[in-house]
């Protein structure tokens, strides 16, 4: 393998690793994650994410598209799944 290609591959891998470690993960334990991140990471990993329920909530809330509902939730940071889930 060419030395330049090997260096480029190693530098690219190191850069991606550094970026991944520096970004906050959208995990339920991360209070800085958005409501969408908290809900998806906790409910999807537990196998209980019901997208149809959230689509019904969006429709009842007057959103014209489900995407608008999700985009709105991506800007909300309440710190826990319980605070984020619409009642």
PDB file of N, CA, C and O in Angstrom, residues 32-74:
ATOM      1  N   UNK A  32     -28.317  17.082  27.461  1.00  0.00           N
ATOM      2  CA  UNK A  32     -28.208  18.096  26.414  1.00  0.00           C
ATOM      3  C   UNK A  32     -28.862  17.675  25.106  1.00  0.00           C
ATOM      4  O   UNK A  32     -28.994  18.473  24.194  1.00  0.00           O
ATOM      5  N   UNK A  33     -29.284  16.434  24.984  1.00  0.00           N
ATOM      6  CA  UNK A  33     -29.892  15.944  23.750  1.00  0.00           C
ATOM      7  C   UNK A  33     -31.279  16.559  23.565  1.00  0.00           C
ATOM      8  O   UNK A  33     -31.947  16.933  24.524  1.00  0.00           O
ATOM      9  N   UNK A  34     -31.708  16.648  22.325  1.00  0.00           N
ATOM     10  CA  UNK A  34     -33.046  17.176  22.036  1.00  0.00           C
ATOM     11  C   UNK A  34     -34.096  16.146  22.420  1.00  0.00           C
ATOM     12  O   UNK A  34     -33.797  14.976  22.647  1.00  0.00           O
ATOM     13  N   UNK A  35     -35.339  16.591  22.475  1.00  0.00           N
ATOM     14  CA  UNK A  35     -36.418  15.669  22.802  1.00  0.00           C
ATOM     15  C   UNK A  35     -36.514  14.549  21.771  1.00  0.00           C
ATOM     16  O   UNK A  35     -36.752  13.397  22.130  1.00  0.00           O
ATOM     17  N   UNK A  36     -36.317  14.865  20.506  1.00  0.00           N
ATOM     18  CA  UNK A  36     -36.345  13.827  19.473  1.00  0.00           C
ATOM     19  C   UNK A  36     -35.228  12.821  19.734  1.00  0.00           C
ATOM     20  O   UNK A  36     -35.443  11.607  19.692  1.00  0.00           O
ATOM     21  N   UNK A  37     -34.036  13.296  20.034  1.00  0.00           N
ATOM     22  CA  UNK A  37     -32.920  12.408  20.318  1.00  0.00           C
ATOM     23  C   UNK A  37     -33.168  11.537  21.528  1.00  0.00           C
ATOM     24  O   UNK A  37     -32.874  10.341  21.521  1.00  0.00           O
ATOM     25  N   UNK A  38     -33.704  12.129  22.582  1.00  0.00           N
ATOM     26  CA  UNK A  38     -33.993  11.367  23.800  1.00  0.00           C
ATOM     27  C   UNK A  38     -35.038  10.284  23.554  1.00  0.00           C
ATOM     28  O   UNK A  38     -34.865   9.135  23.955  1.00  0.00           O
ATOM     29  N   UNK A  39     -36.131  10.660  22.886  1.00  0.00           N
ATOM     30  CA  UNK A  39     -37.222   9.710  22.655  1.00  0.00           C
ATOM     31  C   UNK A  39     -36.778   8.583  21.733  1.00  0.00           C
ATOM     32  O   UNK A  39     -36.985   7.405  22.026  1.00  0.00           O
ATOM     33  N   UNK A  40     -36.152   8.937  20.630  1.00  0.00           N
ATOM     34  CA  UNK A  40     -35.749   7.916  19.660  1.00  0.00           C
ATOM     35  C   UNK A  40     -34.690   6.993  20.253  1.00  0.00           C
ATOM     36  O   UNK A  40     -34.781   5.774  20.122  1.00  0.00           O
ATOM     37  N   UNK A  41     -33.702   7.555  20.934  1.00  0.00           N
ATOM     38  CA  UNK A  41     -32.637   6.702  21.458  1.00  0.00           C
ATOM     39  C   UNK A  41     -33.134   5.780  22.566  1.00  0.00           C
ATOM     40  O   UNK A  41     -32.701   4.639  22.656  1.00  0.00           O
ATOM     41  N   UNK A  42     -34.036   6.258  23.389  1.00  0.00           N
ATOM     42  CA  UNK A  42     -34.497   5.399  24.489  1.00  0.00           C
ATOM     43  C   UNK A  42     -35.583   4.422  24.032  1.00  0.00           C
ATOM     44  O   UNK A  42     -35.540   3.245  24.373  1.00  0.00           O
ATOM     45  N   UNK A  43     -36.562   4.895  23.264  1.00  0.00           N
ATOM     46  CA  UNK A  43     -37.664   4.018  22.856  1.00  0.00           C
ATOM     47  C   UNK A  43     -37.264   3.053  21.742  1.00  0.00           C
ATOM     48  O   UNK A  43     -37.689   1.901  21.746  1.00  0.00           O
ATOM     49  N   UNK A  44     -36.467   3.501  20.799  1.00  0.00           N
ATOM     50  CA  UNK A  44     -36.063   2.615  19.701  1.00  0.00           C
ATOM     51  C   UNK A  44     -35.141   1.518  20.212  1.00  0.00           C
ATOM     52  O   UNK A  44     -35.269   0.358  19.821  1.00  0.00           O
ATOM     53  N   UNK A  45     -34.206   1.880  21.088  1.00  0.00           N
ATOM     54  CA  UNK A  45     -33.293   0.857  21.603  1.00  0.00           C
ATOM     55  C   UNK A  45     -34.021  -0.153  22.487  1.00  0.00           C
ATOM     56  O   UNK A  45     -33.598  -1.300  22.599  1.00  0.00           O
ATOM     57  N   UNK A  46     -35.129   0.266  23.110  1.00  0.00           N
ATOM     58  CA  UNK A  46     -35.920  -0.651  23.939  1.00  0.00           C
ATOM     59  C   UNK A  46     -36.943  -1.423  23.109  1.00  0.00           C
ATOM     60  O   UNK A  46     -37.613  -2.316  23.614  1.00  0.00           O
ATOM     61  N   UNK A  47     -37.084  -1.046  21.833  1.00  0.00           N
ATOM     62  CA  UNK A  47     -38.026  -1.732  20.952  1.00  0.00           C
ATOM     63  C   UNK A  47     -39.474  -1.331  21.162  1.00  0.00           C
ATOM     64  O   UNK A  47     -40.380  -2.082  20.819  1.00  0.00           O
ATOM     65  N   UNK A  48     -39.717  -0.145  21.724  1.00  0.00           N
ATOM     66  CA  UNK A  48     -41.088   0.283  22.005  1.00  0.00           C
ATOM     67  C   UNK A  48     -41.480   1.571  21.271  1.00  0.00           C
ATOM     68  O   UNK A  48     -42.517   2.149  21.558  1.00  0.00           O
ATOM     69  N   UNK A  49     -40.663   2.015  20.316  1.00  0.00           N
ATOM     70  CA  UNK A  49     -40.965   3.238  19.582  1.00  0.00           C
ATOM     71  C   UNK A  49     -42.163   3.005  18.667  1.00  0.00           C
ATOM     72  O   UNK A  49     -42.128   2.161  17.784  1.00  0.00           O
ATOM     73  N   UNK A  50     -43.237   3.764  18.896  1.00  0.00           N
ATOM     74  CA  UNK A  50     -44.460   3.662  18.094  1.00  0.00           C
ATOM     75  C   UNK A  50     -44.624   4.950  17.296  1.00  0.00           C
ATOM     76  O   UNK A  50     -45.164   5.936  17.798  1.00  0.00           O
ATOM     77  N   UNK A  51     -44.133   4.951  16.078  1.00  0.00           N
ATOM     78  CA  UNK A  51     -44.171   6.145  15.238  1.00  0.00           C
ATOM     79  C   UNK A  51     -45.612   6.569  14.977  1.00  0.00           C
ATOM     80  O   UNK A  51     -45.907   7.770  14.921  1.00  0.00           O
ATOM     81  N   UNK A  52     -46.516   5.606  14.843  1.00  0.00           N
ATOM     82  CA  UNK A  52     -47.914   5.949  14.578  1.00  0.00           C
ATOM     83  C   UNK A  52     -48.528   6.764  15.718  1.00  0.00           C
ATOM     84  O   UNK A  52     -49.352   7.644  15.490  1.00  0.00           O
ATOM     85  N   UNK A  53     -48.108   6.492  16.958  1.00  0.00           N
ATOM     86  CA  UNK A  53     -48.587   7.276  18.087  1.00  0.00           C
ATOM     87  C   UNK A  53     -48.139   8.733  17.947  1.00  0.00           C
ATOM     88  O   UNK A  53     -48.922   9.660  18.134  1.00  0.00           O
ATOM     89  N   UNK A  54     -46.886   8.937  17.576  1.00  0.00           N
ATOM     90  CA  UNK A  54     -46.378  10.296  17.420  1.00  0.00           C
ATOM     91  C   UNK A  54     -46.992  10.990  16.203  1.00  0.00           C
ATOM     92  O   UNK A  54     -47.197  12.206  16.213  1.00  0.00           O
ATOM     93  N   UNK A  55     -47.306  10.226  15.160  1.00  0.00           N
ATOM     94  CA  UNK A  55     -47.998  10.811  14.006  1.00  0.00           C
ATOM     95  C   UNK A  55     -49.390  11.270  14.407  1.00  0.00           C
ATOM     96  O   UNK A  55     -49.851  12.334  13.980  1.00  0.00           O
ATOM     97  N   UNK A  56     -50.078  10.502  15.240  1.00  0.00           N
ATOM     98  CA  UNK A  56     -51.404  10.895  15.721  1.00  0.00           C
ATOM     99  C   UNK A  56     -51.313  12.137  16.600  1.00  0.00           C
ATOM    100  O   UNK A  56     -52.162  13.039  16.510  1.00  0.00           O
ATOM    101  N   UNK A  57     -50.279  12.221  17.433  1.00  0.00           N
ATOM    102  CA  UNK A  57     -50.081  13.405  18.279  1.00  0.00           C
ATOM    103  C   UNK A  57     -49.821  14.628  17.407  1.00  0.00           C
ATOM    104  O   UNK A  57     -50.346  15.719  17.664  1.00  0.00           O
ATOM    105  N   UNK A  58     -49.027  14.458  16.356  1.00  0.00           N
ATOM    106  CA  UNK A  58     -48.733  15.570  15.447  1.00  0.00           C
ATOM    107  C   UNK A  58     -49.996  16.048  14.741  1.00  0.00           C
ATOM    108  O   UNK A  58     -50.240  17.253  14.620  1.00  0.00           O
ATOM    109  N   UNK A  59     -50.800  15.101  14.299  1.00  0.00           N
ATOM    110  CA  UNK A  59     -52.043  15.452  13.613  1.00  0.00           C
ATOM    111  C   UNK A  59     -52.998  16.171  14.565  1.00  0.00           C
ATOM    112  O   UNK A  59     -53.600  17.182  14.212  1.00  0.00           O
ATOM    113  N   UNK A  60     -53.112  15.667  15.789  1.00  0.00           N
ATOM    114  CA  UNK A  60     -53.986  16.296  16.780  1.00  0.00           C
ATOM    115  C   UNK A  60     -53.465  17.673  17.195  1.00  0.00           C
ATOM    116  O   UNK A  60     -54.246  18.547  17.560  1.00  0.00           O
ATOM    117  N   UNK A  61     -52.152  17.851  17.110  1.00  0.00           N
ATOM    118  CA  UNK A  61     -51.553  19.136  17.470  1.00  0.00           C
ATOM    119  C   UNK A  61     -51.628  20.178  16.379  1.00  0.00           C
ATOM    120  O   UNK A  61     -51.163  21.309  16.561  1.00  0.00           O
ATOM    121  N   UNK A  62     -52.183  19.818  15.223  1.00  0.00           N
ATOM    122  CA  UNK A  62     -52.353  20.776  14.147  1.00  0.00           C
ATOM    123  C   UNK A  62     -51.163  20.935  13.222  1.00  0.00           C
ATOM    124  O   UNK A  62     -51.117  21.879  12.440  1.00  0.00           O
ATOM    125  N   UNK A  63     -50.194  20.048  13.297  1.00  0.00           N
ATOM    126  CA  UNK A  63     -49.052  20.119  12.385  1.00  0.00           C
ATOM    127  C   UNK A  63     -49.495  19.639  11.014  1.00  0.00           C
ATOM    128  O   UNK A  63     -50.180  18.632  10.892  1.00  0.00           O
ATOM    129  N   UNK A  64     -49.074  20.353   9.964  1.00  0.00           N
ATOM    130  CA  UNK A  64     -49.484  19.960   8.616  1.00  0.00           C
ATOM    131  C   UNK A  64     -48.718  18.730   8.134  1.00  0.00           C
ATOM    132  O   UNK A  64     -49.229  17.977   7.320  1.00  0.00           O
ATOM    133  N   UNK A  65     -47.494  18.542   8.625  1.00  0.00           N
ATOM    134  CA  UNK A  65     -46.725  17.347   8.274  1.00  0.00           C
ATOM    135  C   UNK A  65     -46.057  16.783   9.524  1.00  0.00           C
ATOM    136  O   UNK A  65     -45.813  17.501  10.499  1.00  0.00           O
ATOM    137  N   UNK A  66     -45.773  15.504   9.489  1.00  0.00           N
ATOM    138  CA  UNK A  66     -45.067  14.863  10.595  1.00  0.00           C
ATOM    139  C   UNK A  66     -43.652  15.421  10.713  1.00  0.00           C
ATOM    140  O   UNK A  66     -43.105  15.558  11.807  1.00  0.00           O
ATOM    141  N   UNK A  67     -43.061  15.790   9.583  1.00  0.00           N
ATOM    142  CA  UNK A  67     -41.718  16.368   9.573  1.00  0.00           C
ATOM    143  C   UNK A  67     -41.636  17.662  10.363  1.00  0.00           C
ATOM    144  O   UNK A  67     -40.645  17.929  11.034  1.00  0.00           O
ATOM    145  N   UNK A  68     -42.679  18.487  10.285  1.00  0.00           N
ATOM    146  CA  UNK A  68     -42.694  19.725  11.068  1.00  0.00           C
ATOM    147  C   UNK A  68     -42.726  19.421  12.560  1.00  0.00           C
ATOM    148  O   UNK A  68     -42.083  20.100  13.359  1.00  0.00           O
ATOM    149  N   UNK A  69     -43.479  18.415  12.940  1.00  0.00           N
ATOM    150  CA  UNK A  69     -43.561  17.990  14.339  1.00  0.00           C
ATOM    151  C   UNK A  69     -42.193  17.525  14.829  1.00  0.00           C
ATOM    152  O   UNK A  69     -41.733  17.924  15.905  1.00  0.00           O
ATOM    153  N   UNK A  70     -41.522  16.698  14.034  1.00  0.00           N
ATOM    154  CA  UNK A  70     -40.208  16.181  14.402  1.00  0.00           C
ATOM    155  C   UNK A  70     -39.187  17.316  14.458  1.00  0.00           C
ATOM    156  O   UNK A  70     -38.384  17.398  15.389  1.00  0.00           O
ATOM    157  N   UNK A  71     -39.228  18.208  13.476  1.00  0.00           N
ATOM    158  CA  UNK A  71     -38.290  19.336  13.453  1.00  0.00           C
ATOM    159  C   UNK A  71     -38.473  20.220  14.676  1.00  0.00           C
ATOM    160  O   UNK A  71     -37.504  20.715  15.252  1.00  0.00           O
ATOM    161  N   UNK A  72     -39.712  20.419  15.089  1.00  0.00           N
ATOM    162  CA  UNK A  72     -39.966  21.205  16.292  1.00  0.00           C
ATOM    163  C   UNK A  72     -39.388  20.535  17.524  1.00  0.00           C
ATOM    164  O   UNK A  72     -38.777  21.189  18.383  1.00  0.00           O
ATOM    165  N   UNK A  73     -39.548  19.224  17.623  1.00  0.00           N
ATOM    166  CA  UNK A  73     -39.017  18.480  18.759  1.00  0.00           C
ATOM    167  C   UNK A  73     -37.504  18.430  18.785  1.00  0.00           C
ATOM    168  O   UNK A  73     -36.900  18.264  19.843  1.00  0.00           O
ATOM    169  N   UNK A  74     -36.891  18.597  17.627  1.00  0.00           N
ATOM    170  CA  UNK A  74     -35.430  18.596  17.563  1.00  0.00           C
ATOM    171  C   UNK A  74     -34.837  19.863  18.158  1.00  0.00           C
ATOM    172  O   UNK A  74     -33.658  19.907  18.490  1.00  0.00           O
TER     173      UNK A  74
END
